[in-house]
mmCIF file of C-alpha atoms in Angstrom:
data_model
loop_
_atom_site.group_PDB
_atom_site.id
_atom_site.type_symbol
_atom_site.label_atom_id
_atom_site.label_comp_id
_atom_site.label_asym_id
_atom_site.label_seq_id
_atom_site.Cartn_x
_atom_site.Cartn_y
_atom_site.Cartn_z
ATOM 1 C CA UNK A 18 -0.171 -0.014 0.104
ATOM 2 C CA UNK A 19 1.105 3.426 -0.793
ATOM 3 C CA UNK A 20 2.089 5.420 2.192
ATOM 4 C CA UNK A 21 1.743 9.178 2.656
ATOM 5 C CA UNK A 22 3.594 11.570 4.406
ATOM 6 C CA UNK A 23 1.033 11.916 6.991
ATOM 7 C CA UNK A 24 -0.990 9.424 9.038
ATOM 8 C CA UNK A 25 -1.983 6.210 7.396
ATOM 9 C CA UNK A 26 -3.920 5.030 10.504
ATOM 10 C CA UNK A 27 -7.624 5.680 11.935
ATOM 11 C CA UNK A 28 -8.811 4.672 14.952
ATOM 12 C CA UNK A 29 -12.700 4.629 15.163
ATOM 13 C CA UNK A 30 -14.487 5.510 18.250
ATOM 14 C CA UNK A 31 -17.208 7.529 19.514
ATOM 15 C CA UNK A 32 -16.020 10.419 17.971
ATOM 16 C CA UNK A 33 -16.234 8.980 14.544
ATOM 17 C CA UNK A 34 -19.414 9.612 12.209
ATOM 18 C CA UNK A 35 -21.395 5.944 12.130
ATOM 19 C CA UNK A 36 -24.144 5.553 10.002
ATOM 20 C CA UNK A 37 -26.677 3.365 10.901
ATOM 21 C CA UNK A 38 -29.243 1.993 8.299
ATOM 22 C CA UNK A 39 -32.143 0.403 10.032
ATOM 23 C CA UNK A 40 -34.927 2.529 8.400
ATOM 24 C CA UNK A 41 -34.021 1.668 5.098
ATOM 25 C CA UNK A 42 -33.833 -2.140 5.946
ATOM 26 C CA UNK A 43 -37.339 -1.655 7.524
ATOM 27 C CA UNK A 44 -38.582 -0.222 4.180
ATOM 28 C CA UNK A 45 -37.497 -3.215 2.259
ATOM 29 C CA UNK A 46 -39.331 -5.530 4.991
ATOM 30 C CA UNK A 47 -42.398 -3.794 5.297
ATOM 31 C CA UNK A 48 -42.466 -4.760 1.034
ATOM 32 C CA UNK A 49 -40.685 -7.943 1.256
ATOM 33 C CA UNK A 50 -41.899 -9.253 4.273
ATOM 34 C CA UNK A 51 -40.232 -11.416 6.813
ATOM 35 C CA UNK A 52 -37.762 -13.383 4.255
ATOM 36 C CA UNK A 53 -35.348 -10.322 4.601
ATOM 37 C CA UNK A 54 -35.011 -10.825 8.118
ATOM 38 C CA UNK A 55 -32.753 -13.611 7.094
ATOM 39 C CA UNK A 56 -28.872 -12.608 6.436
ATOM 40 C CA UNK A 57 -29.039 -13.071 2.766
ATOM 41 C CA UNK A 58 -27.637 -11.944 -0.487
ATOM 42 C CA UNK A 59 -26.501 -12.713 -3.995
ATOM 43 C CA UNK A 60 -26.204 -11.278 -7.219
ATOM 44 C CA UNK A 61 -25.446 -11.585 -11.171
ATOM 45 C CA UNK A 62 -26.687 -9.395 -13.674
ATOM 46 C CA UNK A 63 -26.851 -10.623 -17.422
ATOM 47 C CA UNK A 64 -25.253 -8.165 -19.765
ATOM 48 C CA UNK A 65 -23.516 -6.090 -17.157
ATOM 49 C CA UNK A 66 -20.968 -8.734 -16.820
ATOM 50 C CA UNK A 67 -19.303 -11.856 -18.472
ATOM 51 C CA UNK A 68 -19.175 -14.655 -15.935
ATOM 52 C CA UNK A 69 -17.086 -17.986 -16.493
ATOM 53 C CA UNK A 70 -16.471 -20.619 -13.541
ATOM 54 C CA UNK A 71 -13.710 -22.743 -12.630
ATOM 55 C CA UNK A 72 -14.469 -26.069 -11.008
ATOM 56 C CA UNK A 73 -16.192 -26.579 -7.960
ATOM 57 C CA UNK A 74 -14.433 -28.026 -4.710
ATOM 58 C CA UNK A 75 -15.940 -29.659 -1.396
ATOM 59 C CA UNK A 76 -14.578 -29.715 1.918
ATOM 60 C CA UNK A 77 -13.992 -26.160 2.410
ATOM 61 C CA UNK A 78 -11.538 -25.380 -0.428
ATOM 62 C CA UNK A 79 -11.848 -22.529 -2.606
ATOM 63 C CA UNK A 80 -12.180 -22.881 -6.351
ATOM 64 C CA UNK A 81 -10.536 -19.869 -8.582
ATOM 65 C CA UNK A 82 -12.945 -17.922 -10.775
ATOM 66 C CA UNK A 83 -11.785 -16.839 -14.127
ATOM 67 C CA UNK A 84 -11.216 -13.283 -15.136
ATOM 68 C CA UNK A 85 -14.695 -11.334 -14.903
ATOM 69 C CA UNK A 86 -15.409 -8.869 -17.449
ATOM 70 C CA UNK A 87 -17.418 -5.908 -16.812
ATOM 71 C CA UNK A 88 -18.354 -3.416 -19.246
ATOM 72 C CA UNK A 89 -18.522 0.094 -17.948
ATOM 73 C CA UNK A 90 -20.515 3.105 -19.918
ATOM 74 C CA UNK A 91 -18.422 5.702 -17.362
ATOM 75 C CA UNK A 92 -14.898 5.253 -19.565
ATOM 76 C CA UNK A 93 -13.996 8.482 -20.635
ATOM 77 C CA UNK A 94 -10.467 8.528 -21.052
ATOM 78 C CA UNK A 95 -7.688 5.413 -21.576
ATOM 79 C CA UNK A 96 -7.222 3.908 -17.818
ATOM 80 C CA UNK A 97 -3.889 4.098 -16.288
ATOM 81 C CA UNK A 98 -3.537 0.780 -14.418
ATOM 82 C CA UNK A 99 -3.735 0.838 -10.567
ATOM 83 C CA UNK A 100 -3.843 -2.299 -8.293
ATOM 84 C CA UNK A 101 -3.719 -2.531 -4.346
ATOM 85 C CA UNK A 102 -5.699 -4.553 -1.816
ATOM 86 C CA UNK A 103 -8.185 -6.274 -3.689
ATOM 87 C CA UNK A 104 -8.721 -3.831 -6.398
ATOM 88 C CA UNK A 105 -7.914 -2.654 -9.688
ATOM 89 C CA UNK A 106 -8.495 0.040 -12.301
ATOM 90 C CA UNK A 107 -11.693 -0.262 -14.309
ATOM 91 C CA UNK A 108 -12.406 3.374 -16.116
ATOM 92 C CA UNK A 109 -11.172 6.822 -15.855
ATOM 93 C CA UNK A 110 -14.248 8.987 -15.311
ATOM 94 C CA UNK A 111 -14.584 13.161 -15.382
ATOM 95 C CA UNK A 112 -17.256 14.646 -13.045
ATOM 96 C CA UNK A 113 -17.735 18.332 -11.642
ATOM 97 C CA UNK A 114 -14.945 17.502 -9.434
ATOM 98 C CA UNK A 115 -12.069 16.564 -11.555
ATOM 99 C CA UNK A 116 -10.879 13.236 -12.906
ATOM 100 C CA UNK A 117 -10.215 9.480 -10.998
ATOM 101 C CA UNK A 118 -9.414 6.187 -12.057
ATOM 102 C CA UNK A 119 -13.166 3.955 -11.193
ATOM 103 C CA UNK A 120 -11.743 0.979 -9.478
ATOM 104 C CA UNK A 121 -13.597 -2.569 -9.753
ATOM 105 C CA UNK A 122 -12.657 -5.882 -7.785
ATOM 106 C CA UNK A 123 -9.451 -7.767 -8.708
ATOM 107 C CA UNK A 124 -9.963 -11.477 -10.553
ATOM 108 C CA UNK A 125 -7.635 -12.185 -8.111
ATOM 109 C CA UNK A 126 -9.085 -11.829 -5.010
ATOM 110 C CA UNK A 127 -9.950 -13.982 -2.952
ATOM 111 C CA UNK A 128 -13.514 -12.887 -2.876
ATOM 112 C CA UNK A 129 -14.059 -13.688 -6.347
ATOM 113 C CA UNK A 130 -13.330 -17.479 -5.559
ATOM 114 C CA UNK A 131 -16.033 -19.754 -4.107
ATOM 115 C CA UNK A 132 -15.053 -20.761 -0.246
ATOM 116 C CA UNK A 133 -17.353 -24.155 0.282
ATOM 117 C CA UNK A 134 -16.894 -23.688 4.315
ATOM 118 C CA UNK A 135 -18.775 -20.172 4.253
ATOM 119 C CA UNK A 136 -21.859 -21.815 2.454
ATOM 120 C CA UNK A 137 -25.312 -22.570 4.621
ATOM 121 C CA UNK A 138 -26.661 -25.868 4.213
ATOM 122 C CA UNK A 139 -29.784 -24.131 2.779
ATOM 123 C CA UNK A 140 -28.201 -23.211 -0.296
ATOM 124 C CA UNK A 141 -28.060 -26.644 -1.655
ATOM 125 C CA UNK A 142 -31.637 -27.297 -0.066
ATOM 126 C CA UNK A 143 -33.001 -24.444 -2.077
ATOM 127 C CA UNK A 144 -32.069 -26.029 -5.371
ATOM 128 C CA UNK A 145 -28.742 -23.650 -6.038
ATOM 129 C CA UNK A 146 -25.647 -25.154 -7.403
ATOM 130 C CA UNK A 147 -21.772 -24.195 -6.927
ATOM 131 C CA UNK A 148 -22.086 -22.630 -10.481
ATOM 132 C CA UNK A 149 -25.215 -20.561 -9.570
ATOM 133 C CA UNK A 150 -23.357 -19.574 -5.948
ATOM 134 C CA UNK A 151 -20.098 -18.498 -7.902
ATOM 135 C CA UNK A 152 -21.805 -16.432 -10.479
ATOM 136 C CA UNK A 153 -24.104 -14.645 -7.618
ATOM 137 C CA UNK A 154 -20.850 -14.065 -5.621
ATOM 138 C CA UNK A 155 -18.998 -12.567 -8.415
ATOM 139 C CA UNK A 156 -22.043 -10.125 -9.495
ATOM 140 C CA UNK A 157 -22.616 -8.377 -5.500
ATOM 141 C CA UNK A 158 -18.794 -8.595 -4.645
ATOM 142 C CA UNK A 159 -18.281 -6.408 -8.015
ATOM 143 C CA UNK A 160 -21.451 -4.301 -7.270
ATOM 144 C CA UNK A 161 -20.206 -3.670 -3.852
ATOM 145 C CA UNK A 162 -16.382 -2.210 -4.859
ATOM 146 C CA UNK A 163 -17.648 -0.465 -7.917
ATOM 147 C CA UNK A 164 -20.770 1.012 -6.704
ATOM 148 C CA UNK A 165 -20.729 0.870 -2.713
ATOM 149 C CA UNK A 166 -16.585 1.468 -1.967
ATOM 150 C CA UNK A 167 -15.981 3.619 -5.210
ATOM 151 C CA UNK A 168 -19.991 5.175 -5.681
ATOM 152 C CA UNK A 169 -19.720 8.079 -8.308
ATOM 153 C CA UNK A 170 -21.709 10.187 -5.756
ATOM 154 C CA UNK A 171 -19.469 9.054 -2.102
ATOM 155 C CA UNK A 172 -17.906 12.755 -1.747
ATOM 156 C CA UNK A 173 -20.525 14.902 -4.156
ATOM 157 C CA UNK A 174 -23.454 16.808 -2.852
ATOM 158 C CA UNK A 175 -25.916 14.424 -1.237
ATOM 159 C CA UNK A 176 -28.827 15.076 -3.455
ATOM 160 C CA UNK A 177 -27.247 15.900 -6.539
ATOM 161 C CA UNK A 178 -25.062 12.661 -6.491
ATOM 162 C CA UNK A 179 -27.541 10.451 -5.287
ATOM 163 C CA UNK A 180 -30.235 11.504 -7.552
ATOM 164 C CA UNK A 181 -28.054 11.322 -10.520
ATOM 165 C CA UNK A 182 -27.233 7.509 -9.584
ATOM 166 C CA UNK A 183 -30.356 6.521 -9.248
ATOM 167 C CA UNK A 184 -31.557 7.831 -12.580
ATOM 168 C CA UNK A 185 -28.766 5.961 -13.984
ATOM 169 C CA UNK A 186 -28.578 2.833 -11.969
ATOM 170 C CA UNK A 187 -31.548 1.576 -9.946
ATOM 171 C CA UNK A 188 -33.280 -0.318 -12.688
ATOM 172 C CA UNK A 189 -30.121 -1.624 -13.779
ATOM 173 C CA UNK A 190 -29.545 -3.097 -10.288
ATOM 174 C CA UNK A 191 -32.971 -3.288 -8.207
ATOM 175 C CA UNK A 192 -36.156 -5.531 -8.527
ATOM 176 C CA UNK A 193 -38.570 -4.127 -10.367
ATOM 177 C CA UNK A 194 -40.952 -4.100 -7.389
ATOM 178 C CA UNK A 195 -38.397 -2.265 -5.271
ATOM 179 C CA UNK A 196 -37.160 0.481 -7.217
ATOM 180 C CA UNK A 197 -40.059 3.002 -5.680
ATOM 181 C CA UNK A 198 -38.189 2.193 -2.218
ATOM 182 C CA UNK A 199 -34.874 4.369 -3.581
ATOM 183 C CA UNK A 200 -36.942 7.265 -3.401
ATOM 184 C CA UNK A 201 -38.707 7.113 -0.007
ATOM 185 C CA UNK A 202 -36.679 10.212 1.113
ATOM 186 C CA UNK A 203 -33.561 12.703 0.706
ATOM 187 C CA UNK A 204 -32.942 12.818 4.308
ATOM 188 C CA UNK A 205 -29.992 10.837 6.512
ATOM 189 C CA UNK A 206 -32.364 7.858 6.707
ATOM 190 C CA UNK A 207 -32.897 7.408 3.182
ATOM 191 C CA UNK A 208 -31.570 3.923 1.742
ATOM 192 C CA UNK A 209 -28.439 2.665 2.220
ATOM 193 C CA UNK A 210 -28.012 0.890 -1.016
ATOM 194 C CA UNK A 211 -24.602 2.439 -1.830
ATOM 195 C CA UNK A 212 -22.232 5.083 -0.051
ATOM 196 C CA UNK A 213 -23.980 7.926 -1.363
ATOM 197 C CA UNK A 214 -22.886 10.595 1.557
ATOM 198 C CA UNK A 215 -26.323 10.884 2.851
ATOM 199 C CA UNK A 216 -24.664 12.856 5.795
ATOM 200 C CA UNK A 217 -23.001 15.131 3.426
ATOM 201 C CA UNK A 218 -19.685 14.372 5.543
ATOM 202 C CA UNK A 219 -17.378 12.795 3.321
ATOM 203 C CA UNK A 220 -14.669 15.130 2.757
ATOM 204 C CA UNK A 221 -14.450 15.468 -1.210
ATOM 205 C CA UNK A 222 -11.613 12.838 -2.102
ATOM 206 C CA UNK A 223 -8.308 13.461 -4.564
ATOM 207 C CA UNK A 224 -8.658 13.559 -7.945
ATOM 208 C CA UNK A 225 -5.665 13.598 -9.706
ATOM 209 C CA UNK A 226 -6.499 10.830 -12.812
ATOM 210 C CA UNK A 227 -5.571 8.404 -9.794
ATOM 211 C CA UNK A 228 -7.823 5.987 -7.558
ATOM 212 C CA UNK A 229 -9.794 7.784 -5.105
ATOM 213 C CA UNK A 230 -8.552 5.176 -2.588
ATOM 214 C CA UNK A 231 -5.252 4.150 -1.665
ATOM 215 C CA UNK A 232 -6.500 0.597 -0.235
ATOM 216 C CA UNK A 233 -9.268 -1.602 -0.353
ATOM 217 C CA UNK A 234 -10.359 -5.082 1.138
ATOM 218 C CA UNK A 235 -13.623 -7.308 1.083
ATOM 219 C CA UNK A 236 -14.221 -10.684 2.302
ATOM 220 C CA UNK A 237 -17.422 -12.816 1.564
ATOM 221 C CA UNK A 238 -18.244 -14.242 5.442
ATOM 222 C CA UNK A 239 -21.713 -15.814 4.758
ATOM 223 C CA UNK A 240 -23.828 -17.209 1.997
ATOM 224 C CA UNK A 241 -27.372 -18.336 2.680
ATOM 225 C CA UNK A 242 -30.861 -19.010 0.836
ATOM 226 C CA UNK A 243 -34.175 -19.127 1.377
ATOM 227 C CA UNK A 244 -37.158 -20.690 -1.108
ATOM 228 C CA UNK A 245 -39.838 -18.739 -0.101
ATOM 229 C CA UNK A 246 -43.785 -19.467 -1.255
ATOM 230 C CA UNK A 247 -44.528 -15.995 -2.164
ATOM 231 C CA UNK A 248 -40.983 -14.553 -3.776
ATOM 232 C CA UNK A 249 -39.418 -17.794 -4.724
ATOM 233 C CA UNK A 250 -35.814 -18.605 -4.226
ATOM 234 C CA UNK A 251 -32.987 -16.134 -3.546
ATOM 235 C CA UNK A 252 -29.498 -16.005 -2.132
ATOM 236 C CA UNK A 253 -28.098 -14.314 0.803
ATOM 237 C CA UNK A 254 -24.727 -12.520 1.222
ATOM 238 C CA UNK A 255 -22.907 -11.110 3.878
ATOM 239 C CA UNK A 256 -19.556 -9.130 3.468
ATOM 240 C CA UNK A 257 -17.209 -6.989 5.310
ATOM 241 C CA UNK A 258 -14.028 -4.801 4.471
ATOM 242 C CA UNK A 259 -12.584 -1.468 4.354
ATOM 243 C CA UNK A 260 -11.565 1.468 1.970
ATOM 244 C CA UNK A 261 -8.763 4.060 2.567
ATOM 245 C CA UNK A 262 -9.741 7.115 0.758
ATOM 246 C CA UNK A 263 -6.940 9.912 -0.291
ATOM 247 C CA UNK A 264 -7.855 13.154 1.241
ATOM 248 C CA UNK A 265 -6.141 16.709 0.836
ATOM 249 C CA UNK A 266 -5.116 19.108 3.733
ATOM 250 C CA UNK A 267 -7.858 21.756 2.375
ATOM 251 C CA UNK A 268 -10.469 18.974 1.687
ATOM 252 C CA UNK A 269 -9.854 17.793 5.733
ATOM 253 C CA UNK A 270 -10.027 21.471 6.868
ATOM 254 C CA UNK A 271 -13.497 21.770 4.895
ATOM 255 C CA UNK A 272 -15.176 18.490 6.473
ATOM 256 C CA UNK A 273 -13.807 19.811 9.649
ATOM 257 C CA UNK A 274 -15.504 22.887 9.304
ATOM 258 C CA UNK A 275 -18.896 21.343 8.298
ATOM 259 C CA UNK A 276 -18.871 19.056 11.571
ATOM 260 C CA UNK A 277 -18.147 22.028 13.836
ATOM 261 C CA UNK A 278 -19.493 25.201 12.062
ATOM 262 C CA UNK A 279 -19.182 27.038 15.296
ATOM 263 C CA UNK A 280 -15.358 26.820 15.299
ATOM 264 C CA UNK A 281 -13.641 30.272 14.986
ATOM 265 C CA UNK A 282 -10.440 30.639 12.907
ATOM 266 C CA UNK A 283 -8.670 30.286 16.385
ATOM 267 C CA UNK A 284 -10.438 27.467 16.896
ATOM 268 C CA UNK A 285 -9.147 25.285 13.905
ATOM 269 C CA UNK A 286 -5.661 26.790 14.102
ATOM 270 C CA UNK A 287 -5.739 25.426 17.519
ATOM 271 C CA UNK A 288 -7.436 22.077 17.098
ATOM 272 C CA UNK A 289 -6.587 20.765 14.003
ATOM 273 C CA UNK A 290 -3.223 18.613 13.429
ATOM 274 C CA UNK A 291 -0.407 20.901 12.736
ATOM 275 C CA UNK A 292 0.310 18.732 9.420
ATOM 276 C CA UNK A 293 -3.165 19.712 8.206
ATOM 277 C CA UNK A 294 -2.347 23.287 8.196
ATOM 278 C CA UNK A 295 0.801 22.898 5.594
ATOM 279 C CA UNK A 296 -1.494 22.089 2.555
ATOM 280 C CA UNK A 297 0.938 19.323 1.582
ATOM 281 C CA UNK A 298 1.178 15.527 1.515
ATOM 282 C CA UNK A 299 -1.982 13.606 1.851
ATOM 283 C CA UNK A 300 -4.203 12.269 4.506
ATOM 284 C CA UNK A 301 -6.573 9.012 4.901
ATOM 285 C CA UNK A 302 -10.496 8.846 5.201
ATOM 286 C CA UNK A 303 -10.893 5.310 6.304
ATOM 287 C CA UNK A 304 -14.304 3.645 6.115
ATOM 288 C CA UNK A 305 -15.007 0.207 7.032
ATOM 289 C CA UNK A 306 -18.081 -1.650 5.546
ATOM 290 C CA UNK A 307 -20.533 -4.452 6.545
ATOM 291 C CA UNK A 308 -22.892 -5.136 3.426
ATOM 292 C CA UNK A 309 -25.924 -7.713 3.568
ATOM 293 C CA UNK A 310 -27.825 -7.930 0.258
ATOM 294 C CA UNK A 311 -30.962 -10.292 -0.360
ATOM 295 C CA UNK A 312 -31.044 -11.138 -4.324
ATOM 296 C CA UNK A 313 -33.206 -13.100 -6.409
ATOM 297 C CA UNK A 314 -33.670 -13.233 -10.403
ATOM 298 C CA UNK A 315 -36.019 -11.429 -12.617
ATOM 299 C CA UNK A 316 -36.160 -12.347 -16.700
ATOM 300 C CA UNK A 317 -32.900 -14.036 -15.987
ATOM 301 C CA UNK A 318 -30.961 -11.397 -14.218
ATOM 302 C CA UNK A 319 -29.740 -11.213 -10.938
ATOM 303 C CA UNK A 320 -31.246 -7.890 -9.400
ATOM 304 C CA UNK A 321 -30.933 -6.848 -5.547
ATOM 305 C CA UNK A 322 -34.036 -7.231 -3.313
ATOM 306 C CA UNK A 323 -33.223 -5.757 0.080
ATOM 307 C CA UNK A 324 -29.980 -4.501 1.798
ATOM 308 C CA UNK A 325 -29.079 -3.755 5.578
ATOM 309 C CA UNK A 326 -25.553 -2.166 5.185
ATOM 310 C CA UNK A 327 -23.333 -0.296 7.471
ATOM 311 C CA UNK A 328 -20.524 2.430 6.881
ATOM 312 C CA UNK A 329 -18.575 3.930 9.587
ATOM 313 C CA UNK A 330 -15.919 6.395 8.853
ATOM 314 C CA UNK A 331 -13.797 8.519 11.308
ATOM 315 C CA UNK A 332 -14.573 12.056 11.539
ATOM 316 C CA UNK A 333 -11.693 12.686 14.032
ATOM 317 C CA UNK A 334 -9.047 12.371 10.974
ATOM 318 C CA UNK A 335 -7.967 16.347 11.567
ATOM 319 C CA UNK A 336 -8.417 16.601 15.470
ATOM 320 C CA UNK A 337 -5.312 17.256 17.862
#
């Protein structure tokens, strides 16, 4: 991992910003009913990615997934190659804030291989094969990196960015019967399908043509399945991980001002870390992720039917 000349360790604590998204989960439960109370997830969208499968192993062994090709309509320029943690370059994107490299999951990441040790017996009981499970896992892991970890709206204005993402992507990823749930509200309790800066507290990340993050990891920790008499069968995935995003001094100071609007100029000078005031180097904003998705097929494509996600970021990056 690239080391900046500033602090690269961020400890979470009571002073950090932690967003819980129980309201979003309750909204979906109202529609899908008790089936979403299980820790379920999975996904694969035909037409969005090309999938191929390696052989499946038993007894807790892993099977190697072949490379996943994920076409994107976000590419604006030739892509510069970056690779770190569990991610690699996908596309060069230019938005109102500048140009950055959008990242995707590395085909070599462990999360792109099937680990039979974490597969609940309900998967086989529901009738899913190892091939079904791997294709679903590939999709939801890819979605999680591209649209949760490295969302186009992760550091944009929470209303503008979120509305733009919904317009472009919701029908692509969400069950038709659930699309309207994303329109419930624009407040801090709005749906947490992606890290959409709902609190408007994420600092603006560095846009210098490179990746906005400098490290990212993701692990699949549980795979279950359900065959519901009303909704049919669907997968459930639980994933955990983290990402370190690159932040300039100016962006960190702006975020501090937003969190502490009553601070005077003297307060800022007294309370901010001294190296945030020299306008040099790079800081790290660490976010940890716990992701739960329910997914089922619709018209031959895997779609997301429910989610219960939590993002936790440290807001005391800059405080002495």
